[in-house]
PDB file of C-alpha atoms in Angstrom:
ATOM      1  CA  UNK K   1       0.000   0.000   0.000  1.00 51.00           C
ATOM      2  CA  UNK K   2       1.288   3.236  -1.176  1.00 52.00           C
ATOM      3  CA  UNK K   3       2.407   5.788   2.178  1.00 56.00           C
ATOM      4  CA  UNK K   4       0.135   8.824   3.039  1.00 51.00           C
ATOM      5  CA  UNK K   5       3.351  10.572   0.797  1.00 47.00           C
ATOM      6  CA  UNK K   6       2.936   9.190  -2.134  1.00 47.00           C
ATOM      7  CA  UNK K   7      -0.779   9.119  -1.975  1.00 48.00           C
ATOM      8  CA  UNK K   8      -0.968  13.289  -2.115  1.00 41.00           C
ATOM      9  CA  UNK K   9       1.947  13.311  -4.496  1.00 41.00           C
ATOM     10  CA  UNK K  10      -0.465  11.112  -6.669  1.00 46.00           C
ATOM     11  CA  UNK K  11      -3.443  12.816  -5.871  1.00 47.00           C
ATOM     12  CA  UNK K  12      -1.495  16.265  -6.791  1.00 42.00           C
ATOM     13  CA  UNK K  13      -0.025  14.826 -10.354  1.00 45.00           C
ATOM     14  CA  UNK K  14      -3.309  13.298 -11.054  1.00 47.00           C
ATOM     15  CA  UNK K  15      -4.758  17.438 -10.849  1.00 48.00           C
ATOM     16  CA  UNK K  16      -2.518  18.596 -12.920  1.00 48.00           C
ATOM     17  CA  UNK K  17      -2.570  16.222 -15.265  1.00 51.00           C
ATOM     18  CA  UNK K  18      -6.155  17.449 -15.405  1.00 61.00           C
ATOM     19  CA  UNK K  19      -5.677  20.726 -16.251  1.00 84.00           C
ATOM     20  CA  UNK K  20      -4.990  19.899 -19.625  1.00 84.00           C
ATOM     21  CA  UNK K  21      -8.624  20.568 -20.029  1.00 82.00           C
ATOM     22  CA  UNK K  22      -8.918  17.133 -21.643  1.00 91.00           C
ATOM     23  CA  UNK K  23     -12.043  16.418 -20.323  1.00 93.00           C
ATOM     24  CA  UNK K  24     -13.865  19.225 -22.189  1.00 98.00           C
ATOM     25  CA  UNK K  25     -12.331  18.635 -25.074  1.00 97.00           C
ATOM     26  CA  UNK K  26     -14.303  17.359 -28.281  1.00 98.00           C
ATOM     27  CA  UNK K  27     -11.474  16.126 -30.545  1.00 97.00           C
ATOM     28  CA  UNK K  28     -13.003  15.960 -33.319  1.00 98.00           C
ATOM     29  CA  UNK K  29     -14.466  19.812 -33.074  1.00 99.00           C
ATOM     30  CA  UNK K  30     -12.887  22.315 -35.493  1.00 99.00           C
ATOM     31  CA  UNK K  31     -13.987  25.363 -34.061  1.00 99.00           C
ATOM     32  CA  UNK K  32     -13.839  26.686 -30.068  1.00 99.00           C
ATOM     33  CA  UNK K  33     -16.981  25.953 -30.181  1.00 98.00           C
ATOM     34  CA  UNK K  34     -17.394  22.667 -31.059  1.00 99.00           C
ATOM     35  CA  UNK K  35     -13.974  21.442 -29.568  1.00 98.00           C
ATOM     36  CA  UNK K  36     -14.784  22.644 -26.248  1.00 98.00           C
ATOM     37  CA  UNK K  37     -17.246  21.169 -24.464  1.00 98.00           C
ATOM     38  CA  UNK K  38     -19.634  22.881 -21.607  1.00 98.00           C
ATOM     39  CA  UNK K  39     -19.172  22.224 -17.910  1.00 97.00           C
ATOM     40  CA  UNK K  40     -22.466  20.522 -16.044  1.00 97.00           C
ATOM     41  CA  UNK K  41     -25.130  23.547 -16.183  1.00 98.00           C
ATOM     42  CA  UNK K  42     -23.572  25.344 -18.348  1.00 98.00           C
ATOM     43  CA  UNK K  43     -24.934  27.081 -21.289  1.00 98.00           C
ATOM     44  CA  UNK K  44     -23.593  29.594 -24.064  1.00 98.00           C
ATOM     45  CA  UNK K  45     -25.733  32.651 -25.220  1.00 95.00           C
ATOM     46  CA  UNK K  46     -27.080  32.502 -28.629  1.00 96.00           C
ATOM     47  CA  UNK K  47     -25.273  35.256 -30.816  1.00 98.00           C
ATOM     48  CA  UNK K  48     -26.177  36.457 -34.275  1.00 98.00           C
ATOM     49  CA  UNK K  49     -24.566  36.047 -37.088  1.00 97.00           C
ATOM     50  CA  UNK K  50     -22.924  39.630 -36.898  1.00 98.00           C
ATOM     51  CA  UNK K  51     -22.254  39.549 -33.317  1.00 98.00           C
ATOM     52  CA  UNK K  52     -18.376  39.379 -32.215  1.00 99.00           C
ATOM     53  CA  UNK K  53     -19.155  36.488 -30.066  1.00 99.00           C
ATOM     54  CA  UNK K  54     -20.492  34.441 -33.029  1.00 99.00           C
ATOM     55  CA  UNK K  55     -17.135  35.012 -35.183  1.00 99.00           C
ATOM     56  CA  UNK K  56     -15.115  33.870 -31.620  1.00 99.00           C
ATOM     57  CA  UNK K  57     -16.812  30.794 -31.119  1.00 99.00           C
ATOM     58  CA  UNK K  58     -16.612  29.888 -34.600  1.00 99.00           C
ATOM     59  CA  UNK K  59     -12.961  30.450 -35.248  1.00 99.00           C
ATOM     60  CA  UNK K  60     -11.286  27.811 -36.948  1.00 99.00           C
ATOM     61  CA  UNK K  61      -8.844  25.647 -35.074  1.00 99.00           C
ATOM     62  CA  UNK K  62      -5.842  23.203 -36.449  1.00 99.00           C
ATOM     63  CA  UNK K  63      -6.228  19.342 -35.654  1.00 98.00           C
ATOM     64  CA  UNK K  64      -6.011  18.697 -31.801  1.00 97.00           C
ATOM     65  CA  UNK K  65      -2.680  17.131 -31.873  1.00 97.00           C
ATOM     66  CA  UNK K  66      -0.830  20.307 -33.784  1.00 98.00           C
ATOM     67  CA  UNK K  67       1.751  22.553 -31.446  1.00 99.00           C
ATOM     68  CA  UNK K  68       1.855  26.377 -31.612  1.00 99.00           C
ATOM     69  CA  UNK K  69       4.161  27.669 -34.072  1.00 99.00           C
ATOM     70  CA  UNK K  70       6.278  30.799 -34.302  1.00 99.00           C
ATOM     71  CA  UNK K  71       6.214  33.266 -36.978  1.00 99.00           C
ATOM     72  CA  UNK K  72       9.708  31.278 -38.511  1.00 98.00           C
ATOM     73  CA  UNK K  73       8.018  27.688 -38.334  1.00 98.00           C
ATOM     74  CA  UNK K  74       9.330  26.765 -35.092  1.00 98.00           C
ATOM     75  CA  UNK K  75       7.696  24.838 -32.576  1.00 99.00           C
ATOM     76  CA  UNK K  76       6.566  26.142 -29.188  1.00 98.00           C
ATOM     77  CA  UNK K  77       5.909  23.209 -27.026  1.00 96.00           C
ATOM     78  CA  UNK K  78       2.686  22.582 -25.262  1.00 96.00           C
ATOM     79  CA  UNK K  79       3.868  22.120 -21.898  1.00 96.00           C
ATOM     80  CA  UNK K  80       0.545  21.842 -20.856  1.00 97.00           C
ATOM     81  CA  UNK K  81      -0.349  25.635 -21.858  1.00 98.00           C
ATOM     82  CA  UNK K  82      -2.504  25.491 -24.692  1.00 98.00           C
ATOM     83  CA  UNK K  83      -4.846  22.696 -25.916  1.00 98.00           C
ATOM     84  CA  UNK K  84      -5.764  24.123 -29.292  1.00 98.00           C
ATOM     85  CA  UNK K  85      -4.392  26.047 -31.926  1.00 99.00           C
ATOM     86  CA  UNK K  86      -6.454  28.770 -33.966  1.00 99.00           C
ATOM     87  CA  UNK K  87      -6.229  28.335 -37.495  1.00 99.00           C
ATOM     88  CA  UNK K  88      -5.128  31.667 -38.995  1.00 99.00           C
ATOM     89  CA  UNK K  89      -1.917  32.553 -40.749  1.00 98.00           C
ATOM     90  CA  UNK K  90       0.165  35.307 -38.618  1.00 99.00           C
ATOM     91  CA  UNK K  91       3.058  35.787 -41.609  1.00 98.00           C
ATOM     92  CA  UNK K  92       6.773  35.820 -41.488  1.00 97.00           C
ATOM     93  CA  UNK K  93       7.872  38.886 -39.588  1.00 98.00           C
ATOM     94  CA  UNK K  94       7.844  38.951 -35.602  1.00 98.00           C
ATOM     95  CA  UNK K  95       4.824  41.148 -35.235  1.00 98.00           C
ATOM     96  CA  UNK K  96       1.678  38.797 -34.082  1.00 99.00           C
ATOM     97  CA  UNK K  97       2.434  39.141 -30.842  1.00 98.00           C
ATOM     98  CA  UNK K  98      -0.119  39.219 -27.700  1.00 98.00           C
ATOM     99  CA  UNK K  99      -1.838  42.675 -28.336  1.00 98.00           C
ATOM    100  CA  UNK K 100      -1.382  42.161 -31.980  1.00 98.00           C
ATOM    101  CA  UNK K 101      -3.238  39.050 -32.161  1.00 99.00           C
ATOM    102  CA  UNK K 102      -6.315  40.638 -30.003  1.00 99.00           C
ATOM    103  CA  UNK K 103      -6.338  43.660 -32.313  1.00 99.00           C
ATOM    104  CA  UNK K 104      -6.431  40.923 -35.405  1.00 99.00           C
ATOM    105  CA  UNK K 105      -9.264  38.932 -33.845  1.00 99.00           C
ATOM    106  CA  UNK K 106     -10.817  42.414 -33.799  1.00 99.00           C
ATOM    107  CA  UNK K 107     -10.080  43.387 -37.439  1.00 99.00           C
ATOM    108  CA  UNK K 108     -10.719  40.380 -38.697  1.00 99.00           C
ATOM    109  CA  UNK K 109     -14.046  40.449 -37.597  1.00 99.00           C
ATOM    110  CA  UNK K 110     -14.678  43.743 -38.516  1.00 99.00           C
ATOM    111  CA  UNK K 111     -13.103  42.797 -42.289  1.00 99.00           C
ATOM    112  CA  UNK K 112     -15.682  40.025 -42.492  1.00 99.00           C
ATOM    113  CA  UNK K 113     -18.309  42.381 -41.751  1.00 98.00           C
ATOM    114  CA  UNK K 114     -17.225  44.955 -44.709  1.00 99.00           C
ATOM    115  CA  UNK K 115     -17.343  46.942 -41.210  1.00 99.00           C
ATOM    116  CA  UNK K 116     -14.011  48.806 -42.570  1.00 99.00           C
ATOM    117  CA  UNK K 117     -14.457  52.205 -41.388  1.00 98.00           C
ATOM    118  CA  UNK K 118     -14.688  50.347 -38.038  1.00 99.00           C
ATOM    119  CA  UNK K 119     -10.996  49.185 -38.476  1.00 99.00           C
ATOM    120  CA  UNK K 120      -8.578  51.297 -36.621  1.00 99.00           C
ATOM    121  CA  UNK K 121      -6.180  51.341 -33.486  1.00 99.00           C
ATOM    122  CA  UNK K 122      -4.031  53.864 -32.155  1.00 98.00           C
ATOM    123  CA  UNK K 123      -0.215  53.909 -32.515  1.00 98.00           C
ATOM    124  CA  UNK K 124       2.041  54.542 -29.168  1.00 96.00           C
ATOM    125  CA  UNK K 125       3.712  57.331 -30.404  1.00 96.00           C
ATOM    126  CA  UNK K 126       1.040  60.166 -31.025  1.00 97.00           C
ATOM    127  CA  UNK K 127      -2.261  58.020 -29.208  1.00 96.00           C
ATOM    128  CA  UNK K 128      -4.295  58.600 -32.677  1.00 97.00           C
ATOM    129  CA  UNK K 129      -6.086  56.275 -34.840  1.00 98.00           C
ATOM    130  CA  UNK K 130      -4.520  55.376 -38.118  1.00 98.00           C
ATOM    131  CA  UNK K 131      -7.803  53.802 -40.061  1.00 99.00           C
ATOM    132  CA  UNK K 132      -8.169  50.793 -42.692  1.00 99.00           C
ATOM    133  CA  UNK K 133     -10.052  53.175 -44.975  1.00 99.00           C
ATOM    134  CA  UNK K 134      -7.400  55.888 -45.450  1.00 98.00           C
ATOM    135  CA  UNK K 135      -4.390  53.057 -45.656  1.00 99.00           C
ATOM    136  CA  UNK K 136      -6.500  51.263 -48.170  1.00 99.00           C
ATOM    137  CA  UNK K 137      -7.398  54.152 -50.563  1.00 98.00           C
ATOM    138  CA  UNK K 138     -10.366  52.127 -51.878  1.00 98.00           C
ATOM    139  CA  UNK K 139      -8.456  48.725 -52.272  1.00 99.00           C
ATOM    140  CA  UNK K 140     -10.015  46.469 -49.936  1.00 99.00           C
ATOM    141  CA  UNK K 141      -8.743  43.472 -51.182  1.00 99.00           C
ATOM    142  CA  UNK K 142      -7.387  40.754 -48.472  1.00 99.00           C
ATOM    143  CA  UNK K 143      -3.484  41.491 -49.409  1.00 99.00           C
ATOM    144  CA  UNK K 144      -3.438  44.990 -48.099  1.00 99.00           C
ATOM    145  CA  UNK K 145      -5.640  44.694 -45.242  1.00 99.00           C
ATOM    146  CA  UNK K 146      -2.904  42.133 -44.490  1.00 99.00           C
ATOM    147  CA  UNK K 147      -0.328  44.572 -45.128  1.00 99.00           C
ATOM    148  CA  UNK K 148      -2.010  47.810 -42.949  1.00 99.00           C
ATOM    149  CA  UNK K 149      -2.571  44.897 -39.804  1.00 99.00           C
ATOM    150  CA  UNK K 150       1.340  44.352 -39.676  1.00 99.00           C
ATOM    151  CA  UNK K 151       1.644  48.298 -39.897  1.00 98.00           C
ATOM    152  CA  UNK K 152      -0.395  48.619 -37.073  1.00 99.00           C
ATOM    153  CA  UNK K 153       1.192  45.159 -35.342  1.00 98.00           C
ATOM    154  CA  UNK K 154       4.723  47.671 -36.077  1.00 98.00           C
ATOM    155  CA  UNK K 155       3.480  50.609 -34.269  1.00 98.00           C
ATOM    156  CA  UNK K 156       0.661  49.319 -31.592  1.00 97.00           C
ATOM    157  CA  UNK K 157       1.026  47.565 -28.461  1.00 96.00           C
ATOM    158  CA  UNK K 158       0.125  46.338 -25.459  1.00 97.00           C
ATOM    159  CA  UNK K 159       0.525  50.009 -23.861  1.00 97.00           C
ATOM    160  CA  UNK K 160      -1.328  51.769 -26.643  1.00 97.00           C
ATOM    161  CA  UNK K 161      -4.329  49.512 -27.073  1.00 98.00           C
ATOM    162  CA  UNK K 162      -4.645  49.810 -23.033  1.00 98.00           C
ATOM    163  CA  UNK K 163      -4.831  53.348 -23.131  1.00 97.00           C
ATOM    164  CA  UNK K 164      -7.337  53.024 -26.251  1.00 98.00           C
ATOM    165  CA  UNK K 165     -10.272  50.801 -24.798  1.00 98.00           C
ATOM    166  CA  UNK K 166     -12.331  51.266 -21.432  1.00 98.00           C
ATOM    167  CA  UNK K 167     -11.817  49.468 -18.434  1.00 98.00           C
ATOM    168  CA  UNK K 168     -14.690  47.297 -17.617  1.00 98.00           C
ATOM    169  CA  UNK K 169     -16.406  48.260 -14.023  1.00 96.00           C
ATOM    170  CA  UNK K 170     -16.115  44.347 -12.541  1.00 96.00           C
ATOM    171  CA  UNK K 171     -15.352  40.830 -14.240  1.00 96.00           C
ATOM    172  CA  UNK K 172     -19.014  39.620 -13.812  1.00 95.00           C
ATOM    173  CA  UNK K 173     -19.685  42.156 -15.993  1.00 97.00           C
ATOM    174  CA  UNK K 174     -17.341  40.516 -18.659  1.00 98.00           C
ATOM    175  CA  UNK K 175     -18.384  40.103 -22.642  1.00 98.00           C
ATOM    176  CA  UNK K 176     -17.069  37.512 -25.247  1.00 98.00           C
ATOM    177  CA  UNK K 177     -14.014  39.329 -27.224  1.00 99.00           C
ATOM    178  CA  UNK K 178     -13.359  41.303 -24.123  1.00 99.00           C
ATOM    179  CA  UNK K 179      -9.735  41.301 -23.272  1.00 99.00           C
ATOM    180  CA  UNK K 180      -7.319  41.232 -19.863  1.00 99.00           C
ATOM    181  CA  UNK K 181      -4.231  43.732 -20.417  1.00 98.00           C
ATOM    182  CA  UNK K 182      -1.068  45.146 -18.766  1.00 97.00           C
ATOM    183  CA  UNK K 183       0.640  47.207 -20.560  1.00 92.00           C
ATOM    184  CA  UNK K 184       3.490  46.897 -18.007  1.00 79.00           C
ATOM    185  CA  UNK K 185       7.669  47.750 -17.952  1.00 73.00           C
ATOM    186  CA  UNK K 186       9.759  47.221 -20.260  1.00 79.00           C
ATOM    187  CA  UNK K 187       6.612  44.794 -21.502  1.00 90.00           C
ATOM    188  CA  UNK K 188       2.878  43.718 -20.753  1.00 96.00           C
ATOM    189  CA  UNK K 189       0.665  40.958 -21.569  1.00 98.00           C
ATOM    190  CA  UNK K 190      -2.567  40.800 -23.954  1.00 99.00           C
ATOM    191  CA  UNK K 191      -5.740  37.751 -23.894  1.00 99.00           C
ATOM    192  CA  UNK K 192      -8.431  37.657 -25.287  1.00 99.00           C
ATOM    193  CA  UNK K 193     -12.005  36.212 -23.932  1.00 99.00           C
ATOM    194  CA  UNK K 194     -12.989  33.734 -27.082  1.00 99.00           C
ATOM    195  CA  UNK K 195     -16.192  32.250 -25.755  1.00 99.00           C
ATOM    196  CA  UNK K 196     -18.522  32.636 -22.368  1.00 98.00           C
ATOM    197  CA  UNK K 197     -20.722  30.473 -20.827  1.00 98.00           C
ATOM    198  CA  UNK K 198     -23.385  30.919 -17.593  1.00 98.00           C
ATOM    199  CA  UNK K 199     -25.041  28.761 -15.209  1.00 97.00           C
ATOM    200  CA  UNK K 200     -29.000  29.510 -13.785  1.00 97.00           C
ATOM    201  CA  UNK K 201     -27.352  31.238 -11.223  1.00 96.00           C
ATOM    202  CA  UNK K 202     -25.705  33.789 -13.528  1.00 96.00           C
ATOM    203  CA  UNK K 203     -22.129  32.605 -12.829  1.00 97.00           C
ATOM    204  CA  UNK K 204     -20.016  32.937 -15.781  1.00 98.00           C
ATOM    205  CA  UNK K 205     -17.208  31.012 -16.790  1.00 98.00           C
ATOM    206  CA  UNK K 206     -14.943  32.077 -20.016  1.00 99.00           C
ATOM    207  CA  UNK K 207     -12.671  30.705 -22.542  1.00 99.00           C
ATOM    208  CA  UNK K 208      -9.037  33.000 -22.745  1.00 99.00           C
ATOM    209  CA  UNK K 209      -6.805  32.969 -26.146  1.00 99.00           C
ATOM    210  CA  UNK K 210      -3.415  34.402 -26.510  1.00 99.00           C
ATOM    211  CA  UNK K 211      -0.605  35.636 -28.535  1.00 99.00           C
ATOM    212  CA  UNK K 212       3.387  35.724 -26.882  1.00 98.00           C
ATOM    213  CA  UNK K 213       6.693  36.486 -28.090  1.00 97.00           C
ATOM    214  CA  UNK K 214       7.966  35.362 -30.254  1.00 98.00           C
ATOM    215  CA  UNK K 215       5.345  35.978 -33.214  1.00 99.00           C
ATOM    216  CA  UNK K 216       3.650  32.846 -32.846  1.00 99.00           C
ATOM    217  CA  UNK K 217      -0.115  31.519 -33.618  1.00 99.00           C
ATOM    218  CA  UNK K 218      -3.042  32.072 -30.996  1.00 99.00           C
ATOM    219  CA  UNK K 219      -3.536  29.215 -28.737  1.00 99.00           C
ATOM    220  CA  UNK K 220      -6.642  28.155 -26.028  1.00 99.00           C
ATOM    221  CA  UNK K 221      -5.527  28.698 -22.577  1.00 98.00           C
ATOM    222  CA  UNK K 222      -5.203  25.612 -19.931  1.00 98.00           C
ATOM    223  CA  UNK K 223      -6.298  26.574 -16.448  1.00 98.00           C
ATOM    224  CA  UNK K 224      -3.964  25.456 -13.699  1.00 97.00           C
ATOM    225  CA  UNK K 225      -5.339  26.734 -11.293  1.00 96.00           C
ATOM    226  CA  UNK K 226      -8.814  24.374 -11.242  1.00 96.00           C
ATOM    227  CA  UNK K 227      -8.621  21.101 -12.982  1.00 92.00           C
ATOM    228  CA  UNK K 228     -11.986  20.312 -12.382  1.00 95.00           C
ATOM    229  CA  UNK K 229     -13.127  23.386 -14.749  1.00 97.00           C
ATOM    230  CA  UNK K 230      -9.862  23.532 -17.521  1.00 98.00           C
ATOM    231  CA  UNK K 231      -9.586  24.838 -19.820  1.00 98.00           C
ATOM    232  CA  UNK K 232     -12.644  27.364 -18.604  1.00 98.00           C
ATOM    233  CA  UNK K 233     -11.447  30.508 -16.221  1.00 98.00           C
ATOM    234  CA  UNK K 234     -13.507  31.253 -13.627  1.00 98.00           C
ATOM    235  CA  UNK K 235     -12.743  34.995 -13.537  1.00 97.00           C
ATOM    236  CA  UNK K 236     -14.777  35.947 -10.531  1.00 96.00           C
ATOM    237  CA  UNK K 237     -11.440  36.502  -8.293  1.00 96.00           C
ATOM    238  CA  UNK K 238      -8.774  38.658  -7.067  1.00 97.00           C
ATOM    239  CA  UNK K 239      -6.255  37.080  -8.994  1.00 98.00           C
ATOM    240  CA  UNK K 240      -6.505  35.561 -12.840  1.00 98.00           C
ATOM    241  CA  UNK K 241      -3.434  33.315 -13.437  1.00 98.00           C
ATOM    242  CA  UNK K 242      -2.608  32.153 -16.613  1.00 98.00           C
ATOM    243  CA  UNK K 243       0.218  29.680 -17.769  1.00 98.00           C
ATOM    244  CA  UNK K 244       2.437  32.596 -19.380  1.00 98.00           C
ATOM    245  CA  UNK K 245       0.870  36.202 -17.097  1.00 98.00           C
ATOM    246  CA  UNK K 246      -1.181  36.827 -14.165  1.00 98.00           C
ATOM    247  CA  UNK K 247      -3.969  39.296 -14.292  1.00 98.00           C
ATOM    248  CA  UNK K 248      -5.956  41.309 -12.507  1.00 98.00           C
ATOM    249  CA  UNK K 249      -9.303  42.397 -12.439  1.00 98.00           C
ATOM    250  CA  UNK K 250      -9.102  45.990 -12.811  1.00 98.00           C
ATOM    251  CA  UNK K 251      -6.786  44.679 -16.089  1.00 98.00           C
ATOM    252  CA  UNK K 252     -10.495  43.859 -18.289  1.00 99.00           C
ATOM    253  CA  UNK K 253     -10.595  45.841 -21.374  1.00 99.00           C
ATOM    254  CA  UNK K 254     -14.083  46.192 -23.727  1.00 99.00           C
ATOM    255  CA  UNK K 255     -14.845  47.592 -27.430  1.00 98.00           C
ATOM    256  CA  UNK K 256     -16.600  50.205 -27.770  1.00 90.00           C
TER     257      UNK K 256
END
């Protein structure tokens, strides 16, 4: 018989092990939401077609077995941080980085939506917007959107898309697409809320995406801190800990 020892160091590895979220996980779902399954009582809200939350919940995601990779085809291992991969290309250059990749999720679903006077960010340098419409001069075609999201990726940051959005009054107040960031010394930290779910009792529980550096591709979020409700954040708490940042509350960002 195992000693009282060994029986917690079990009991501990056997948590973590959990937190890979595997036990919400749909493998053979190709969007968040279809690959990730709903705690017990759980429901999602019904979105329309044009909503944000609708284009988060559908993004596309990469087979369950593929790793993150960087903008120059490395590999960043799981390591139990991520258990999907978003299915979007981020290009060549180091630029689709954590704030860069919320901004994207942004623009892309504004692009979708022909929304493009809607598409616009602020650099660091001078706080104003530099728009899709007056980059674009009329050519709308995918290439140079492409090319006026790495010019803002260049010039934006976390620091300047904190400064840009409003803070949200308290996390139970939190919306799909709604984002935690620090825009921190010498650097800060950008995620992104993909989906949201709540019980009869109003409690919500979210799904967080992110970006890091190096350039790399946007990955689902493990929880370690509750293996019982990985990958899902229960953000209802002084402290949000992530696998690569730790958050705040007063850190929750919303569109306007």
């Amino acid at each position: 018989m195992a000693s009282p020892k060994a029986q917690v160091l079990d009991s501990v590895a056997a948590d973590l092990a959990r937190t890979d979220g595997s036990q919400f996980i749909n493998p053979a779902g190709m969007t968040v939401k279809s690959r990730i399954l709903l705690p017990e009582g759980f429901k999602r809200a019904n979105y329309r077609t044009e909503e944000f939350g609708n284009f988060l919940e559908n993004l596309p995601l990469y087979p369950i077995d593929r790793e993150v990779h960087y903008y120059n085809g490395k590999i960043k291992p799981r390591n139990n941080i991520y258990n999907s991969v978003v299915k979007l290309d981020i290009g060549k250059r180091d630029l689709h980085q954590c704030a860069d990749a919320v901004m994207r999720l942004r623009a892309d679903y504004l692009y979708q939506q022909k929304r493009y006077k809607d598409i616009k960010f602020n650099f660091l340098s001078d706080g104003k917007p530099r728009t899709f419409t007056n980059y674009a001069k009329g050519d709308y075609a995918y290439p140079t959107y492409w090319k006026y999201l790495e010019y803002i990726f260049a010039y934006a940051n976390t620091a300047s898309l904190h400064d840009e959005l409003p803070r949200v009054k308290t996390t139970q107040e939190v919306k799909i697409g709604d984002t935690f960031i620090q825009k921190g010394s010498p650097i800060g930290h950008a995620i992104i809320v993909v989906d949201l779910a709540k019980d009869s009792t109003g409690k919500t529980i979210v799904l967080l995406a992110q970006s890091y550096m190096p350039a790399q591709e946007i990955q689902i979020l493990n929880n370690w801190n509750n293996s019982k409700l990985s990958p899902w954040y229960d953000i209802d708490q002084d402290i949000i800990k992530t696998p690569e940042w730790t958050f705040y509350p007063k850190n929750l960002k919303t569109w306007e």
